[in-house]
Coordinates of C-alpha atoms in Angstrom, one line a residue:
M1 CA -8.0 -19.8 21.7
Q2 CA -9.3 -16.6 21.3
K3 CA -12.3 -16.8 18.6
P4 CA -11.1 -14.6 16.1
P5 CA -13.5 -11.3 15.7
T6 CA -16.2 -11.7 12.6
D7 CA -17.7 -8.1 10.4
D8 CA -20.4 -6.9 12.5
R9 CA -21.6 -4.4 9.9
R10 CA -24.9 -2.8 9.5
R11 CA -25.7 -2.1 5.7
V12 CA -26.3 1.8 6.2
D13 CA -26.9 3.3 2.2
S14 CA -26.4 7.2 2.3
A15 CA -28.0 8.4 -0.7
P16 CA -30.7 7.5 -2.9
P17 CA -29.2 5.9 -6.7
T18 CA -27.9 9.3 -8.6
G19 CA -25.9 9.5 -11.7
P20 CA -25.2 6.3 -14.2
A21 CA -28.0 3.6 -14.1
E22 CA -26.0 0.8 -11.9
G23 CA -25.0 -2.0 -13.9
P24 CA -23.6 -5.2 -14.2
A25 CA -19.2 -4.1 -12.7
S26 CA -16.5 -6.4 -13.2
D27 CA -12.9 -6.5 -12.0
D28 CA -11.3 -7.3 -15.8
A29 CA -12.4 -3.9 -17.1
P30 CA -11.7 -0.1 -15.8
S31 CA -15.3 1.4 -14.9
C32 CA -16.5 4.2 -17.8
D33 CA -17.5 6.4 -15.7
P34 CA -14.8 9.1 -14.2
P35 CA -14.1 8.0 -10.5
V36 CA -15.8 10.3 -7.6
R37 CA -13.7 12.1 -5.1
P38 CA -15.8 12.9 -2.1
T39 CA -16.0 16.0 -0.4
D40 CA -14.8 16.1 3.5
R41 CA -18.3 17.5 4.6
E42 CA -19.6 14.1 2.1
A43 CA -17.5 12.0 4.2
R44 CA -19.1 13.8 7.6
R45 CA -22.1 12.4 6.4
V46 CA -21.7 8.9 5.8
A47 CA -19.3 8.5 8.3
R48 CA -22.6 9.9 10.7
L49 CA -25.3 7.6 8.8
A50 CA -22.9 4.6 9.4
L51 CA -22.7 5.2 12.8
G52 CA -26.2 5.4 13.4
G53 CA -26.9 9.1 13.5
P54 CA -29.5 10.5 12.7
P55 CA -30.2 11.0 8.3
D56 CA -30.4 15.0 8.3
P57 CA -30.1 16.1 12.0
P58 CA -31.5 20.2 11.4
G59 CA -29.5 23.5 11.4
P60 CA -29.7 27.1 11.4
N61 CA -32.3 27.0 7.8
G62 CA -33.5 23.6 8.2
G63 CA -30.4 21.3 6.6
A64 CA -27.8 19.9 7.7
P65 CA -24.9 22.1 9.0
P66 CA -21.7 21.9 7.4
D67 CA -19.7 20.2 10.7
A68 CA -23.2 17.6 11.3
G69 CA -21.4 14.5 12.1
P70 CA -18.2 13.5 13.4
P71 CA -14.7 15.2 12.7
V72 CA -12.9 13.9 9.4
R73 CA -9.8 13.8 8.4
P74 CA -8.0 12.0 4.7
V75 CA -5.0 9.2 5.4
G76 CA -2.3 10.1 3.4
E77 CA -1.7 6.0 2.4
G78 CA -4.8 5.1 0.1
G79 CA -4.8 3.8 -3.2
E80 CA -7.5 4.1 -5.5
F81 CA -9.7 4.5 -2.8
S82 CA -11.0 8.6 -0.4
T83 CA -9.7 6.9 3.1
W84 CA -10.5 9.1 6.0
W85 CA -9.6 9.2 9.9
V86 CA -13.4 9.5 11.5
G87 CA -12.9 10.1 14.5
G88 CA -10.2 8.1 16.7
R89 CA -11.4 4.8 16.4
H90 CA -12.8 4.0 11.8
V91 CA -11.5 4.4 9.1
L92 CA -14.1 5.4 6.2
R93 CA -13.5 3.5 3.1
L94 CA -15.1 5.7 -0.1
A95 CA -15.2 3.9 -3.6
P96 CA -15.0 6.8 -6.6
D97 CA -15.9 4.1 -9.1
R98 CA -18.2 1.3 -9.9
A99 CA -14.7 -1.0 -10.9
A100 CA -13.6 0.1 -7.3
S101 CA -16.6 -1.0 -5.5
V102 CA -15.6 -4.4 -6.8
R103 CA -13.1 -5.2 -5.5
L104 CA -14.5 -3.4 -2.1
G105 CA -17.3 -4.9 -1.6
R106 CA -15.3 -8.6 -2.5
E107 CA -12.9 -8.0 0.1
L108 CA -15.7 -7.8 2.5
R109 CA -16.2 -11.1 2.1
L110 CA -13.2 -12.4 1.7
R111 CA -11.0 -11.0 4.8
D112 CA -14.5 -13.5 7.0
L113 CA -12.8 -15.8 5.0
V114 CA -9.1 -15.1 5.7
R115 CA -9.5 -14.2 9.5
R116 CA -9.9 -17.5 10.7
R117 CA -7.0 -18.7 9.0
V118 CA -3.8 -15.5 9.1
G119 CA -2.1 -14.9 12.4
V120 CA -2.3 -11.0 12.1
P121 CA -5.6 -8.9 12.6
V122 CA -7.6 -8.1 9.7
P123 CA -10.3 -5.3 9.1
T124 CA -13.6 -5.6 10.6
S125 CA -16.1 -2.8 9.1
V126 CA -18.8 -1.3 11.5
A127 CA -21.2 -0.8 8.0
A128 CA -21.2 -1.4 4.5
G129 CA -23.3 -0.1 1.8
T130 CA -23.3 2.8 -0.4
W131 CA -22.6 6.1 -0.9
R132 CA -23.7 7.9 -3.7
G133 CA -25.7 5.7 -6.5
S134 CA -24.0 3.0 -6.3
L135 CA -20.5 3.5 -5.1
V136 CA -19.5 1.0 -2.3
Y137 CA -18.5 1.6 1.4
T138 CA -17.9 0.1 5.0
L139 CA -15.9 1.6 7.8
D140 CA -14.3 -0.2 9.5
H141 CA -12.7 -0.4 13.5
R142 CA -8.8 1.2 13.6
L143 CA -6.4 -1.2 14.2
L144 CA -3.7 -0.3 16.1
G145 CA -0.4 0.3 15.3
E146 CA 1.8 3.1 13.0
S147 CA 2.3 2.5 9.4
G148 CA 4.8 -0.3 7.8
E149 CA 6.9 2.9 6.7
E150 CA 6.8 4.6 9.9
A151 CA 7.7 1.4 12.2
A152 CA 10.5 -0.8 11.7
V153 CA 9.5 -4.6 11.7
S154 CA 11.9 -6.2 14.4
A155 CA 12.7 -10.0 14.5
A156 CA 9.5 -10.2 17.7
G157 CA 7.9 -9.6 14.3
E158 CA 8.8 -11.7 11.9
P159 CA 7.4 -15.1 12.7
D160 CA 4.0 -12.1 12.7
L161 CA 4.7 -12.3 8.9
A162 CA 5.5 -15.6 9.2
A163 CA 1.6 -16.8 11.0
L164 CA 0.5 -14.4 8.1
L165 CA 1.8 -16.3 4.8
S166 CA 1.5 -20.0 6.3
G167 CA -2.6 -19.0 6.9
L168 CA -2.5 -17.8 3.6
R169 CA -1.5 -21.1 2.3
E170 CA -4.5 -22.5 4.2
V171 CA -7.2 -19.9 2.8
P172 CA -8.9 -22.7 0.5
V173 CA -8.8 -21.8 -3.0
R174 CA -12.0 -23.0 -4.1
D175 CA -13.3 -21.3 -0.8
A176 CA -11.9 -17.8 -2.8
L177 CA -12.2 -17.9 -6.2
A178 CA -15.9 -18.8 -5.2
L179 CA -15.8 -15.2 -3.6
G180 CA -14.5 -14.1 -6.9
L181 CA -11.2 -13.7 -6.7
P182 CA -8.7 -13.6 -10.0
R183 CA -6.7 -16.3 -11.2
T184 CA -3.6 -14.2 -12.1
P185 CA -0.9 -15.8 -14.1
A186 CA 2.9 -16.2 -12.7
R187 CA 4.9 -13.1 -13.7
S188 CA 7.9 -14.4 -16.5
L189 CA 11.8 -13.4 -14.3
E190 CA 13.0 -13.6 -18.2
A191 CA 9.9 -10.7 -19.1
L192 CA 10.6 -8.8 -15.8
R193 CA 14.7 -9.1 -16.0
A194 CA 14.7 -7.1 -19.7
D195 CA 12.1 -4.6 -18.0
A196 CA 15.0 -4.3 -15.0
R197 CA 18.1 -4.1 -17.5
R198 CA 16.1 -1.1 -20.0
A199 CA 15.5 0.8 -16.4
S200 CA 19.0 0.3 -14.7
D201 CA 20.8 1.0 -18.0
L202 CA 19.2 4.7 -16.6
L203 CA 19.6 5.3 -13.1
V204 CA 22.9 4.4 -13.9
S205 CA 23.2 7.8 -16.0
D206 CA 21.0 9.0 -12.9
R207 CA 23.4 7.6 -10.7
E208 CA 20.6 6.5 -8.8
F209 CA 21.6 2.1 -9.4
D210 CA 24.4 -0.6 -10.0
A211 CA 23.7 -1.2 -13.3
A212 CA 25.2 -4.9 -12.7
G213 CA 22.3 -5.7 -10.8
P214 CA 19.6 -6.9 -12.8
T215 CA 22.9 -8.9 -14.6
R216 CA 23.2 -11.0 -11.4
L217 CA 19.8 -12.9 -12.8
T218 CA 21.4 -15.5 -14.8
P219 CA 19.4 -17.5 -17.5
R220 CA 21.0 -20.8 -15.6
A221 CA 18.8 -18.8 -12.1
M222 CA 15.4 -18.3 -14.4
A223 CA 15.2 -22.1 -15.7
Q224 CA 15.7 -22.4 -11.1
L225 CA 13.6 -20.0 -10.0
A226 CA 10.1 -20.6 -12.2
P227 CA 7.1 -21.2 -10.5
R228 CA 6.5 -24.5 -8.5
A229 CA 4.3 -24.2 -5.5
G230 CA 1.0 -24.3 -7.0
E231 CA -1.9 -21.4 -7.1
L232 CA -2.8 -19.3 -3.5
V233 CA -4.7 -17.2 -2.6
I234 CA -2.1 -14.3 -2.1
H235 CA -2.2 -10.1 -0.4
A236 CA -0.7 -9.5 -4.0
D237 CA -0.3 -6.1 -2.5
L238 CA 1.6 -6.7 0.3
K239 CA 4.0 -3.0 2.2
G240 CA 4.7 -1.3 4.4
E241 CA 2.1 0.8 4.1
H242 CA -0.3 -1.6 4.1
L243 CA 1.6 -2.9 7.2
R244 CA 0.2 -2.3 10.7
V245 CA 3.4 -2.6 14.1
T246 CA 3.7 -1.0 17.1
A247 CA 6.1 0.3 19.3
D248 CA 7.8 -3.1 19.0
G249 CA 8.2 -4.1 15.5
R250 CA 5.1 -6.9 15.9
V251 CA 2.4 -6.6 13.6
C252 CA -0.5 -6.3 13.7
G253 CA -3.0 -5.9 11.2
V254 CA -2.3 -6.3 7.9
L255 CA -4.9 -4.3 6.0
D256 CA -5.6 -3.3 2.0
W257 CA -7.4 -6.7 0.6
T258 CA -9.3 -5.2 -2.5
D259 CA -6.1 -7.5 -4.9
A260 CA -5.7 -10.5 -3.3
A261 CA -6.2 -12.8 -6.1
V262 CA -5.9 -16.8 -6.4
G263 CA -1.6 -16.5 -8.1
D264 CA 1.8 -16.8 -7.3
P265 CA 2.9 -16.9 -3.7
A266 CA 6.1 -15.1 -5.1
E267 CA 5.0 -12.4 -5.1
D268 CA 3.8 -11.9 -1.3
I269 CA 7.5 -12.9 -0.2
G270 CA 8.6 -9.9 -2.9
G271 CA 6.0 -7.3 -1.8
L272 CA 7.9 -8.8 2.4
A273 CA 11.4 -7.5 0.7
I274 CA 10.2 -4.4 -0.7
A275 CA 8.0 -3.8 2.9
V276 CA 11.0 -4.5 5.3
G277 CA 13.7 -6.2 3.6
A278 CA 15.5 -9.1 1.7
P279 CA 16.7 -10.6 4.8
A280 CA 13.6 -10.6 6.8
A281 CA 11.0 -11.1 4.0
V282 CA 13.2 -14.4 3.1
R283 CA 12.9 -15.7 7.5
A284 CA 9.8 -14.9 7.8
A285 CA 9.2 -16.1 4.4
T286 CA 10.9 -19.7 5.8
L287 CA 9.1 -20.0 8.9
A288 CA 5.6 -19.8 6.9
G289 CA 7.7 -23.3 5.7
Y290 CA 8.8 -21.7 1.6
G291 CA 11.9 -23.4 0.6
A292 CA 14.8 -21.4 -1.0
R293 CA 13.3 -21.2 -4.3
E294 CA 10.2 -19.4 -3.6
C295 CA 11.7 -17.3 -1.9
L296 CA 14.6 -16.4 -3.8
R297 CA 12.1 -15.9 -6.9
G298 CA 9.6 -13.2 -4.8
L299 CA 13.3 -11.6 -4.3
W300 CA 14.0 -11.4 -7.6
L301 CA 10.4 -9.7 -8.5
A302 CA 10.8 -7.7 -5.9
R303 CA 14.5 -6.4 -7.4
C304 CA 12.9 -6.2 -10.5
D305 CA 10.3 -4.4 -10.1
T306 CA 11.7 -1.3 -7.9
V307 CA 13.9 -1.0 -10.8
V308 CA 11.7 -0.6 -13.3
R309 CA 9.1 1.8 -10.8
L310 CA 12.2 4.2 -9.9
A311 CA 12.8 4.9 -13.3
D312 CA 9.2 5.3 -14.1
R313 CA 8.7 7.8 -11.4
L314 CA 12.4 9.7 -12.6
H315 CA 11.3 9.5 -16.8
G316 CA 7.9 8.6 -16.6
A317 CA 4.3 9.5 -15.7
D318 CA 4.8 7.8 -12.0
D319 CA 4.0 10.1 -9.2
S320 CA 4.5 8.1 -6.4
P321 CA 6.5 9.9 -3.7
L322 CA 10.1 9.5 -5.2
P323 CA 12.2 8.8 -1.5
L324 CA 9.0 6.1 -0.9
L325 CA 10.6 4.3 -4.3
R326 CA 14.2 4.8 -3.7
R327 CA 13.6 2.9 -0.2
Q328 CA 11.9 0.0 -2.0
L329 CA 14.7 -0.5 -4.2
A330 CA 17.0 -0.5 -0.7
R331 CA 15.2 -2.3 1.3
A332 CA 14.5 -5.7 -3.0
W333 CA 18.5 -4.8 -3.2
E334 CA 19.9 -5.3 -0.1
P335 CA 22.1 -9.1 0.2
I336 CA 21.1 -12.4 1.8
L337 CA 23.2 -15.6 1.8
L338 CA 20.3 -17.7 0.4
E339 CA 21.3 -15.9 -3.2
L340 CA 24.4 -18.1 -3.1
L341 CA 22.2 -21.4 -4.4
S342 CA 21.2 -19.4 -7.9
D343 CA 25.1 -20.2 -8.4
D344 CA 26.1 -23.4 -6.9
D345 CA 23.0 -25.3 -6.6

């Protein structure tokens, strides 16, 4: 059996400390500093140093020319990080503040812990360090495939998702906590259902949704779907843009482990329902050894979340792309036969 790759990164500090003095950063408290947005020239400089280039290649006047370094271009999907393609083989992620730096630094350690267990590739880092003051970056090898929002996971890819879920069940919780992963309490379906019902009332007026949807989650079903699987290491942000998918629908990578936590595994089942559709998510979770209740709990977490997010986008301050939110809602609300258990079990 081939040994999983490990990070071969080098530490490269691309600039002397500037700005506020370094201090302890915490995941629980947001940074007081405004986020820093790098320019393409700055991203090129960081990438050049991370790849082992000279710190200051001479330009016409003795300084670095504006185009020094490898070609870079921003990635449309990036979340809280400034993310750049570097040539065709690398990805540069630059944390914009100290809280994000903590999460990115923790991800580098977590990836080595999970890659030995999950059955799908996770990124490996070429170099990591600080790019401005105490702000952290990592330059990763680019994984193959396309975004899961652009390429659909096929039936052949469902066992890959199952390997991801079953592998996460094998990650020692104690080791993950030692890396600094936070514990996240299981969410209340009752509270989430109440939020979803209020949101669905708004969506009905927009002709975006059927008001009867959240009412299908009955009080009896909520009692049955209380969390039972215990705390596990979870990715906590499984969605289409964090899956890499081949042309034939196989899953060839899982990105962005910065939100990973020790918590309710139904969150990852729900994330897959949003990413690949409810039936495929339930099939993958079943292959991974989860029972009907965990699958249904994850499904209802996803359904309530998608209703609330779409209503926030149409009636609140959320700026997520509207077509994406509509696709996610449609996937999560795809019907499955397993739902009959919520009434008949």
